[in-house]
């Protein structure tokens, strides 16, 4: 499917941010391991989170999908060996966390996914799982999926580099409560995407896990999880496209279901956008964005918020002057190499972009219309849509937005964005 986006000036309305993808993954996986029945309110129903639901069911959890709620009967740590291969589709979070969960099963689990998933780094996680009593290897010995895991998780000590993906750390912490010994996990070097680990710890605590951090080391007691009622907040990464569209097209938009005190990494979009010249009002559970469509370039470190790269890159392209984005070498290991793909697609629209090892320098302000490709990356589809509001573009392979924000086109149209889906 292609998206045709037409120049749009002035958008307005009141919308609700979709539920958080990261919190939905964590809640459903932890509830699936827990001792009894958990009620998850407002989960995100999207391709990536459905990959986690299917994987949890394959490991023995019973999940009843109701309108606006999932009722999860956990396995109380007694994970069964799946009958079939676990196919995580396009979801890196599912692959990483479920590889660790497979370490709790008795026999062999095979985990794989689409072409993009089969290119994403896994070796540090496999090494740590081995330290903790699990047999875990890459079927082609290249540190990528397909992954083969034979359970046997005991707990104990391991260390892991912090600069490739925080999902390795989240994955190891999540199985921590089910060892025969406590888990001691030391992060070596710089920890990127740290807010995502904080979110993991927050959800683990909500399910009564005993977890502590001292400097760069996490300690988890083998006490299991207690099921509970958990409500999933709105997603700042998805909301970044609504904020970005308002910033670029101009207008006034209110976004509900976003919490001021959220731990989400991508809350940073609010600081970024105000620094670029947009007026932001932050209420307890609502954000109001007001823009005249005039933005100016900034320097920004996205080390902790890698998923904002495509959004900030297009904002930089639409802004006057230079935008430098840095600190995000790890954005090269996502659905695509997002540094390279943002540079490639923005160049097609006449924007001068310089690729850095860990970011981009964008000379914004002069966009021409044209045809761009998402490379099947959901964040590229949604971010490129924002540029279309400025000049009119066609985005190829656009159906990828359904990975994380299935109502993206509907919500954008409600706000007045001129978008047409072409099958
Ligand atoms: O744990 C999570 O929910 C995520 C962690 C981040 O990945 P990295 O830790 O690999 O940067 C982020 O990019 C991803 O979209 C979601
Ligand atoms: C990188 C992302 O997710 P995941 O790692 O779960 O594929 C993302 O949502 O941008």
Tab-separated table of C-alpha atoms and ligand atoms in Angstrom:
chain	number	residue	atom	x	y	z
A	1	UNK	CA	0.000	0.000	0.000
A	2	UNK	CA	1.124	3.569	-0.703
A	3	UNK	CA	0.240	6.721	1.215
A	4	UNK	CA	-0.358	9.911	-0.741
A	5	UNK	CA	0.109	12.880	1.571
A	6	UNK	CA	-0.937	16.350	0.389
A	7	UNK	CA	0.170	19.750	1.572
A	8	UNK	CA	-1.912	20.645	4.638
A	9	UNK	CA	-1.940	23.986	6.431
A	10	UNK	CA	-3.433	24.205	9.903
A	11	UNK	CA	-4.690	21.112	11.734
A	12	UNK	CA	-6.785	20.981	14.859
A	13	UNK	CA	-8.689	18.697	17.201
A	14	UNK	CA	-8.647	16.580	20.343
A	15	UNK	CA	-7.253	13.064	20.146
A	16	UNK	CA	-6.242	10.276	22.485
A	17	UNK	CA	-2.739	8.809	22.274
A	18	UNK	CA	-2.809	5.061	21.523
A	19	UNK	CA	-1.688	2.759	24.364
A	20	UNK	CA	2.034	2.309	24.946
A	21	UNK	CA	3.662	-0.475	22.939
A	22	UNK	CA	6.525	-0.961	25.398
A	23	UNK	CA	4.262	-1.140	28.460
A	24	UNK	CA	1.857	-3.515	26.677
A	25	UNK	CA	4.700	-5.954	25.839
A	26	UNK	CA	6.003	-5.877	29.403
A	27	UNK	CA	2.587	-6.192	31.034
A	28	UNK	CA	1.409	-9.142	28.948
A	29	UNK	CA	4.705	-11.046	29.246
A	30	UNK	CA	5.073	-10.507	32.990
A	31	UNK	CA	1.363	-11.305	33.587
A	32	UNK	CA	1.894	-14.519	31.575
A	33	UNK	CA	4.673	-15.586	33.948
A	34	UNK	CA	2.775	-14.557	37.110
A	35	UNK	CA	0.987	-16.791	39.616
A	36	UNK	CA	-2.656	-16.140	38.743
A	37	UNK	CA	-5.087	-13.973	36.746
A	38	UNK	CA	-4.078	-10.415	35.782
A	39	UNK	CA	-6.334	-7.768	34.233
A	40	UNK	CA	-4.575	-5.519	31.725
A	41	UNK	CA	-6.607	-2.420	30.931
A	42	UNK	CA	-6.184	-0.528	27.622
A	43	UNK	CA	-3.472	-2.676	26.000
A	44	UNK	CA	-2.196	-1.739	22.539
A	45	UNK	CA	-3.706	-3.997	19.890
A	46	UNK	CA	-1.158	-3.791	17.065
A	47	UNK	CA	0.991	-6.226	15.091
A	48	UNK	CA	3.997	-6.078	17.450
A	49	UNK	CA	2.036	-6.536	20.667
A	50	UNK	CA	-0.014	-9.350	19.078
A	51	UNK	CA	3.341	-11.087	18.432
A	52	UNK	CA	3.931	-10.999	22.198
A	53	UNK	CA	0.416	-12.289	22.933
A	54	UNK	CA	0.892	-15.242	20.556
A	55	UNK	CA	4.302	-16.045	22.017
A	56	UNK	CA	2.938	-15.922	25.596
A	57	UNK	CA	0.149	-18.326	24.604
A	58	UNK	CA	2.696	-20.660	23.006
A	59	UNK	CA	4.541	-20.745	26.359
A	60	UNK	CA	1.340	-21.753	28.169
A	61	UNK	CA	-0.437	-18.526	29.242
A	62	UNK	CA	-4.200	-18.240	28.629
A	63	UNK	CA	-5.164	-14.818	27.298
A	64	UNK	CA	-8.760	-13.702	26.902
A	65	UNK	CA	-8.950	-10.703	24.590
A	66	UNK	CA	-11.848	-8.422	25.537
A	67	UNK	CA	-12.667	-4.933	24.337
A	68	UNK	CA	-10.107	-2.609	26.006
A	69	UNK	CA	-8.791	-5.352	28.319
A	70	UNK	CA	-6.781	-8.569	28.265
A	71	UNK	CA	-7.395	-11.134	31.013
A	72	UNK	CA	-4.193	-13.147	31.419
A	73	UNK	CA	-3.875	-16.429	33.333
A	74	UNK	CA	-0.192	-16.801	34.104
A	75	UNK	CA	1.845	-20.018	34.224
A	76	UNK	CA	3.364	-19.257	37.662
A	77	UNK	CA	6.876	-19.578	36.227
A	78	UNK	CA	6.119	-23.028	34.738
A	79	UNK	CA	6.699	-22.163	31.114
A	80	UNK	CA	5.837	-24.989	28.689
A	81	UNK	CA	7.986	-25.823	25.673
A	82	UNK	CA	6.129	-24.422	22.618
A	83	UNK	CA	4.649	-26.901	20.125
A	84	UNK	CA	5.938	-24.888	17.210
A	85	UNK	CA	8.511	-22.288	16.218
A	86	UNK	CA	7.897	-18.820	17.769
A	87	UNK	CA	7.521	-16.317	14.924
A	88	UNK	CA	7.783	-12.793	16.361
A	89	UNK	CA	7.088	-11.109	13.001
A	90	UNK	CA	8.765	-7.682	13.121
A	91	UNK	CA	8.936	-7.223	16.913
A	92	UNK	CA	12.422	-6.893	18.395
A	93	UNK	CA	11.035	-6.507	21.925
A	94	UNK	CA	9.199	-9.845	21.602
A	95	UNK	CA	12.274	-11.588	20.189
A	96	UNK	CA	14.584	-10.413	22.960
A	97	UNK	CA	12.251	-10.966	25.913
A	98	UNK	CA	10.867	-14.282	24.637
A	99	UNK	CA	14.354	-15.651	24.019
A	100	UNK	CA	14.962	-15.181	27.745
A	101	UNK	CA	11.522	-16.629	28.613
A	102	UNK	CA	12.412	-19.726	26.539
A	103	UNK	CA	15.230	-20.196	29.061
A	104	UNK	CA	12.523	-21.104	31.615
A	105	UNK	CA	11.067	-23.956	29.487
A	106	UNK	CA	12.303	-27.543	29.818
A	107	UNK	CA	13.165	-28.425	26.211
A	108	UNK	CA	14.044	-26.637	22.977
A	109	UNK	CA	12.416	-23.464	21.601
A	110	UNK	CA	13.149	-21.954	18.182
A	111	UNK	CA	12.520	-18.204	17.761
A	112	UNK	CA	12.543	-16.380	14.464
A	113	UNK	CA	10.810	-13.551	12.607
A	114	UNK	CA	10.767	-11.552	9.394
A	115	UNK	CA	13.830	-10.527	7.368
A	116	UNK	CA	14.428	-7.425	9.496
A	117	UNK	CA	14.214	-9.422	12.749
A	118	UNK	CA	16.728	-11.911	11.372
A	119	UNK	CA	19.247	-9.072	11.022
A	120	UNK	CA	19.029	-7.745	14.599
A	121	UNK	CA	21.826	-8.374	17.142
A	122	UNK	CA	21.277	-11.160	19.689
A	123	UNK	CA	24.743	-12.418	20.681
A	124	UNK	CA	25.209	-10.508	23.984
A	125	UNK	CA	21.859	-11.840	25.227
A	126	UNK	CA	22.780	-15.402	24.206
A	127	UNK	CA	26.144	-15.126	26.013
A	128	UNK	CA	24.481	-13.930	29.222
A	129	UNK	CA	21.791	-16.626	29.088
A	130	UNK	CA	24.584	-19.212	28.850
A	131	UNK	CA	26.214	-17.763	31.984
A	132	UNK	CA	22.875	-18.284	33.758
A	133	UNK	CA	22.433	-21.975	32.889
A	134	UNK	CA	20.599	-21.764	29.542
A	135	UNK	CA	21.748	-23.305	26.247
A	136	UNK	CA	21.221	-20.490	23.713
A	137	UNK	CA	22.648	-20.096	20.239
A	138	UNK	CA	22.067	-18.660	16.812
A	139	UNK	CA	21.180	-21.423	14.297
A	140	UNK	CA	23.536	-19.963	11.664
A	141	UNK	CA	26.176	-18.959	14.226
A	142	UNK	CA	25.939	-15.303	13.163
A	143	UNK	CA	24.514	-13.834	16.381
A	144	UNK	CA	21.103	-13.371	14.736
A	145	UNK	CA	17.742	-15.212	14.689
A	146	UNK	CA	16.775	-17.988	14.148
A	147	UNK	CA	17.649	-18.598	17.803
A	148	UNK	CA	17.620	-21.987	19.515
A	149	UNK	CA	17.183	-22.108	23.278
A	150	UNK	CA	17.167	-25.058	25.660
A	151	UNK	CA	15.787	-24.067	29.053
A	152	UNK	CA	17.644	-24.459	32.314
A	153	UNK	CA	17.708	-20.914	33.738
A	154	UNK	CA	19.195	-20.924	37.241
A	155	UNK	CA	20.133	-17.285	37.919
A	156	UNK	CA	23.548	-16.225	39.191
A	157	UNK	CA	25.966	-13.632	37.840
A	158	UNK	CA	26.361	-12.268	34.339
A	159	UNK	CA	27.501	-9.066	32.687
A	160	UNK	CA	26.379	-7.526	29.425
A	161	UNK	CA	27.408	-4.559	27.261
A	162	UNK	CA	24.975	-1.651	27.641
A	163	UNK	CA	25.563	0.007	24.275
A	164	UNK	CA	23.759	-2.282	21.794
A	165	UNK	CA	20.200	-2.778	23.054
A	166	UNK	CA	18.585	-2.213	26.443
A	167	UNK	CA	16.158	-4.986	25.490
A	168	UNK	CA	18.839	-7.568	26.415
A	169	UNK	CA	18.836	-6.157	29.932
A	170	UNK	CA	15.032	-5.980	30.147
A	171	UNK	CA	14.843	-9.602	28.932
A	172	UNK	CA	17.259	-10.912	31.576
A	173	UNK	CA	15.623	-8.908	34.376
A	174	UNK	CA	12.150	-10.167	33.430
A	175	UNK	CA	13.085	-13.846	33.942
A	176	UNK	CA	15.104	-12.997	37.078
A	177	UNK	CA	12.290	-13.875	39.547
A	178	UNK	CA	12.249	-17.508	38.330
A	179	UNK	CA	15.801	-18.713	39.012
A	180	UNK	CA	16.875	-21.064	41.767
A	181	UNK	CA	19.327	-18.305	42.793
A	182	UNK	CA	19.149	-14.481	42.707
A	183	UNK	CA	20.189	-12.729	39.496
A	184	UNK	CA	23.084	-10.278	39.571
A	185	UNK	CA	23.359	-8.419	36.257
A	186	UNK	CA	26.183	-5.970	35.678
A	187	UNK	CA	26.036	-3.501	32.788
A	188	UNK	CA	29.398	-2.951	31.134
A	189	UNK	CA	30.115	0.481	29.656
A	190	UNK	CA	27.520	3.049	28.709
A	191	UNK	CA	23.824	2.079	29.014
A	192	UNK	CA	21.780	3.371	26.066
A	193	UNK	CA	17.958	3.577	26.066
A	194	UNK	CA	17.994	3.453	29.897
A	195	UNK	CA	14.399	4.703	30.366
A	196	UNK	CA	13.245	1.416	28.797
A	197	UNK	CA	15.024	-0.521	31.569
A	198	UNK	CA	13.377	1.799	34.108
A	199	UNK	CA	10.003	0.934	32.558
A	200	UNK	CA	10.808	-2.781	32.897
A	201	UNK	CA	11.715	-2.346	36.559
A	202	UNK	CA	8.515	-0.339	37.130
A	203	UNK	CA	6.283	-3.094	35.671
A	204	UNK	CA	8.214	-5.855	37.488
A	205	UNK	CA	7.657	-4.025	40.781
A	206	UNK	CA	3.968	-3.621	40.012
A	207	UNK	CA	3.837	-7.456	39.781
A	208	UNK	CA	5.639	-7.621	43.141
A	209	UNK	CA	9.144	-8.542	41.970
A	210	UNK	CA	12.038	-7.840	44.322
A	211	UNK	CA	14.481	-5.869	42.201
A	212	UNK	CA	17.140	-3.351	43.175
A	213	UNK	CA	19.849	-1.417	41.383
A	214	UNK	CA	23.173	-0.321	42.800
A	215	UNK	CA	25.230	1.784	40.364
A	216	UNK	CA	25.564	-0.341	37.198
A	217	UNK	CA	24.345	-3.643	38.713
A	218	UNK	CA	20.801	-4.978	39.012
A	219	UNK	CA	19.797	-7.577	41.639
A	220	UNK	CA	16.632	-9.676	41.306
A	221	UNK	CA	15.403	-12.056	44.023
A	222	UNK	CA	13.872	-15.389	42.888
A	223	UNK	CA	10.452	-14.598	44.365
A	224	UNK	CA	8.211	-14.884	41.254
A	225	UNK	CA	5.512	-12.428	40.143
A	226	UNK	CA	2.092	-11.849	41.714
A	227	UNK	CA	-0.724	-11.216	39.248
A	228	UNK	CA	-2.451	-7.828	39.469
A	229	UNK	CA	-4.615	-5.217	37.746
A	230	UNK	CA	-2.533	-3.061	35.424
A	231	UNK	CA	-3.586	-0.079	33.319
A	232	UNK	CA	-1.520	0.849	30.258
A	233	UNK	CA	-0.815	4.537	29.653
A	234	UNK	CA	-0.629	6.319	26.276
A	235	UNK	CA	2.418	6.087	23.999
A	236	UNK	CA	4.737	9.083	23.638
A	237	UNK	CA	6.510	7.569	20.580
A	238	UNK	CA	3.213	7.322	18.650
A	239	UNK	CA	2.174	10.729	19.992
A	240	UNK	CA	5.403	12.178	18.573
A	241	UNK	CA	3.834	11.940	15.083
A	242	UNK	CA	0.762	13.902	16.196
A	243	UNK	CA	2.981	16.482	17.905
A	244	UNK	CA	5.237	16.600	14.819
A	245	UNK	CA	2.307	16.974	12.403
A	246	UNK	CA	0.977	19.930	14.405
A	247	UNK	CA	4.435	21.477	14.538
A	248	UNK	CA	4.908	21.219	10.771
A	249	UNK	CA	1.376	21.952	9.470
A	250	UNK	CA	0.651	24.528	12.183
A	251	UNK	CA	-2.525	24.591	14.286
A	252	UNK	CA	-3.662	23.490	17.717
A	253	UNK	CA	-4.071	19.897	18.880
A	254	UNK	CA	-4.774	18.383	22.288
A	255	UNK	CA	-3.550	14.842	23.011
A	256	UNK	CA	-5.072	13.032	25.988
A	257	UNK	CA	-3.849	9.872	27.764
A	258	UNK	CA	-0.257	11.142	28.076
A	259	UNK	CA	1.040	11.484	31.615
A	260	UNK	CA	3.326	14.216	32.819
A	261	UNK	CA	5.150	11.859	35.196
A	262	UNK	CA	5.600	9.050	32.681
A	263	UNK	CA	8.908	7.159	32.614
A	264	UNK	CA	8.737	6.819	28.816
A	265	UNK	CA	11.909	7.758	26.968
A	266	UNK	CA	10.056	9.520	24.176
A	267	UNK	CA	8.481	12.080	26.484
A	268	UNK	CA	11.605	13.950	25.371
A	269	UNK	CA	9.684	14.957	22.215
A	270	UNK	CA	8.020	17.690	24.290
A	271	UNK	CA	11.369	19.332	25.179
A	272	UNK	CA	12.632	18.933	21.618
A	273	UNK	CA	9.600	20.504	20.029
A	274	UNK	CA	9.529	23.460	22.425
A	275	UNK	CA	13.205	24.080	21.719
A	276	UNK	CA	12.322	24.131	18.006
A	277	UNK	CA	9.803	26.921	18.617
A	278	UNK	CA	6.474	25.197	19.287
A	279	UNK	CA	4.255	26.108	22.211
A	280	UNK	CA	3.549	23.112	24.473
A	281	UNK	CA	1.201	23.072	27.456
A	282	UNK	CA	1.611	20.078	29.726
A	283	UNK	CA	-1.320	19.149	31.972
A	284	UNK	CA	-1.552	16.124	34.265
A	285	UNK	CA	-2.795	13.740	31.557
A	286	UNK	CA	-3.019	15.925	28.440
A	287	UNK	CA	-0.613	17.759	26.143
A	288	UNK	CA	-1.675	20.792	24.090
A	289	UNK	CA	0.446	21.632	21.053
A	290	UNK	CA	0.158	25.018	19.348
A	291	UNK	CA	2.297	25.911	16.322
A	292	UNK	CA	2.530	28.538	13.582
A	293	UNK	CA	4.438	26.030	11.423
A	294	UNK	CA	7.752	27.897	11.796
A	295	UNK	CA	10.497	25.694	13.284
A	296	UNK	CA	14.202	26.237	13.778
A	297	UNK	CA	16.983	23.640	13.872
A	298	UNK	CA	18.551	22.348	17.120
A	299	UNK	CA	21.274	19.984	18.388
A	300	UNK	CA	19.877	16.965	20.200
A	301	UNK	CA	21.257	13.837	21.848
A	302	UNK	CA	18.832	10.920	21.324
A	303	UNK	CA	20.876	8.314	23.237
A	304	UNK	CA	17.929	7.486	25.493
A	305	UNK	CA	15.176	8.002	22.895
A	306	UNK	CA	16.298	6.227	19.712
A	307	UNK	CA	12.744	5.777	18.397
A	308	UNK	CA	12.430	9.556	18.041
A	309	UNK	CA	15.122	9.616	15.348
A	310	UNK	CA	12.787	9.554	12.301
A	311	UNK	CA	10.424	12.112	13.891
A	312	UNK	CA	13.216	14.520	14.815
A	313	UNK	CA	14.930	14.020	11.450
A	314	UNK	CA	11.805	15.155	9.567
A	315	UNK	CA	11.256	18.026	12.002
A	316	UNK	CA	14.846	19.053	11.277
A	317	UNK	CA	14.160	18.797	7.544
A	318	UNK	CA	11.118	21.061	7.899
A	319	UNK	CA	12.928	23.525	10.183
A	320	UNK	CA	15.053	26.503	9.155
A	321	UNK	CA	18.777	26.010	9.742
A	322	UNK	CA	20.839	23.077	10.927
A	323	UNK	CA	19.687	20.179	13.103
A	324	UNK	CA	22.278	17.818	14.551
A	325	UNK	CA	21.079	14.514	15.991
A	326	UNK	CA	23.715	12.448	17.804
A	327	UNK	CA	24.259	9.704	20.396
A	328	UNK	CA	22.228	7.070	18.546
A	329	UNK	CA	24.542	4.573	16.907
A	330	UNK	CA	22.102	1.944	18.220
A	331	UNK	CA	19.411	3.302	15.853
A	332	UNK	CA	21.311	1.401	13.145
A	333	UNK	CA	20.110	-1.918	14.694
A	334	UNK	CA	16.357	-1.331	14.510
A	335	UNK	CA	13.729	-2.391	11.937
A	336	UNK	CA	16.143	-0.769	9.467
A	337	UNK	CA	19.435	1.064	9.837
A	338	UNK	CA	17.438	4.189	10.679
A	339	UNK	CA	20.389	6.579	10.374
A	340	UNK	CA	21.113	5.399	6.824
A	341	UNK	CA	17.438	5.142	5.804
A	342	UNK	CA	16.521	8.613	7.121
A	343	UNK	CA	19.505	10.060	5.216
A	344	UNK	CA	18.552	8.198	2.044
A	345	UNK	CA	14.860	9.124	2.034
A	346	UNK	CA	15.325	12.763	3.108
A	347	UNK	CA	17.893	13.224	0.317
A	348	UNK	CA	15.228	12.148	-2.201
A	349	UNK	CA	13.201	15.197	-1.062
A	350	UNK	CA	16.047	17.599	-1.795
A	351	UNK	CA	17.255	17.894	1.793
A	352	UNK	CA	20.978	18.123	2.478
A	353	UNK	CA	21.790	15.390	5.008
A	354	UNK	CA	25.145	14.235	6.331
A	355	UNK	CA	25.334	10.812	7.893
A	356	UNK	CA	27.435	10.552	11.079
A	357	UNK	CA	28.476	7.286	12.703
A	358	UNK	CA	26.059	8.075	15.563
A	359	UNK	CA	23.537	10.451	13.994
A	360	UNK	CA	22.660	12.948	11.274
A	361	UNK	CA	23.276	16.576	10.367
A	362	UNK	CA	20.311	17.991	8.469
A	363	UNK	CA	20.166	21.330	6.695
A	364	UNK	CA	16.455	21.946	6.696
A	365	UNK	CA	14.009	24.370	5.194
A	366	UNK	CA	14.031	23.492	1.495
A	367	UNK	CA	11.887	20.481	0.746
A	368	UNK	CA	10.682	19.358	-2.657
A	369	UNK	CA	7.885	16.850	-3.194
A	370	UNK	CA	8.617	13.327	-4.391
A	371	UNK	CA	8.387	9.593	-3.860
A	372	UNK	CA	9.955	7.965	-0.800
A	373	UNK	CA	10.120	4.405	0.546
A	374	UNK	CA	9.515	3.230	4.113
A	375	UNK	CA	11.690	0.117	3.724
A	376	UNK	CA	8.877	-1.515	5.734
A	377	UNK	CA	9.827	0.482	8.838
A	378	UNK	CA	6.724	1.731	10.727
A	379	UNK	CA	8.512	4.760	12.164
A	380	UNK	CA	9.741	5.851	8.738
A	381	UNK	CA	6.196	5.712	7.303
A	382	UNK	CA	4.764	7.852	10.081
A	383	UNK	CA	7.639	10.337	10.168
A	384	UNK	CA	7.742	10.806	6.387
A	385	UNK	CA	3.985	11.464	6.419
A	386	UNK	CA	4.715	14.637	8.406
A	387	UNK	CA	6.958	15.978	5.657
A	388	UNK	CA	4.220	15.352	3.122
A	389	UNK	CA	2.099	17.907	4.977
A	390	UNK	CA	4.679	20.497	3.945
A	391	UNK	CA	5.149	19.621	0.280
A	392	UNK	CA	3.097	16.594	-0.816
A	393	UNK	CA	4.750	13.176	-1.151
A	394	UNK	CA	4.038	9.553	-1.947
A	395	UNK	CA	5.273	6.919	0.534
A	396	UNK	CA	5.764	3.405	-0.782
A	397	UNK	CA	5.376	0.291	1.419
A	398	UNK	CA	3.317	2.298	3.883
A	399	UNK	CA	1.273	-0.463	5.558
A	400	UNK	CA	4.095	-0.884	8.101
A	401	UNK	CA	2.488	1.763	10.347
A	402	UNK	CA	0.170	-1.004	11.620
A	403	UNK	CA	3.124	-2.450	13.552
A	404	UNK	CA	2.723	0.077	16.369
A	405	UNK	CA	-0.104	2.566	15.595
A	406	UNK	CA	-2.923	0.923	13.591
A	407	UNK	CA	-5.139	4.034	13.825
A	408	UNK	CA	-2.379	6.371	12.598
A	409	UNK	CA	-4.028	7.354	9.269
A	410	UNK	CA	-7.495	7.621	10.856
A	411	UNK	CA	-6.229	9.912	13.634
A	412	UNK	CA	-4.244	12.100	11.216
A	413	UNK	CA	-7.303	12.478	8.949
A	414	UNK	CA	-9.487	13.388	11.950
A	415	UNK	CA	-7.081	16.264	12.606
A	416	UNK	CA	-7.448	17.478	9.032
A	417	UNK	CA	-4.312	15.995	7.411
A	418	UNK	CA	-4.834	15.287	3.712
A	419	UNK	CA	-3.829	11.620	3.379
A	420	UNK	CA	-5.066	8.965	0.943
A	421	UNK	CA	-4.287	5.226	1.207
A	422	UNK	CA	-3.682	3.621	-2.223
A	423	UNK	CA	-3.798	-0.211	-2.160
B	1	LIG	O1	12.326	-2.188	25.473
B	1	LIG	C1	11.627	-1.564	24.664
B	1	LIG	O2	10.375	-1.555	24.727
B	1	LIG	C2	12.302	-0.810	23.584
B	1	LIG	C3	13.617	-0.435	23.714
B	1	LIG	C4	14.341	0.379	22.702
B	1	LIG	O3	15.265	-0.468	22.057
B	1	LIG	P1	16.870	-0.473	22.373
B	1	LIG	O4	17.027	-0.732	23.795
B	1	LIG	O5	17.337	-1.603	21.512
B	1	LIG	O6	17.406	0.860	21.943
B	1	LIG	C5	13.383	0.951	21.665
B	1	LIG	O7	14.117	1.374	20.546
B	1	LIG	C6	12.342	-0.055	21.232
B	1	LIG	O8	11.470	0.476	20.291
B	1	LIG	C7	11.498	-0.482	22.395
B	2	LIG	C1	12.642	-0.548	17.459
B	2	LIG	C2	11.352	-0.666	17.704
B	2	LIG	O1	10.728	-1.750	18.251
B	2	LIG	P1	11.296	-3.233	18.429
B	2	LIG	O2	12.697	-3.145	18.917
B	2	LIG	O3	10.368	-3.872	19.403
B	2	LIG	O4	11.204	-3.897	17.073
B	2	LIG	C3	10.435	0.470	17.449
B	2	LIG	O5	9.252	0.373	17.838
B	2	LIG	O6	10.846	1.470	16.863
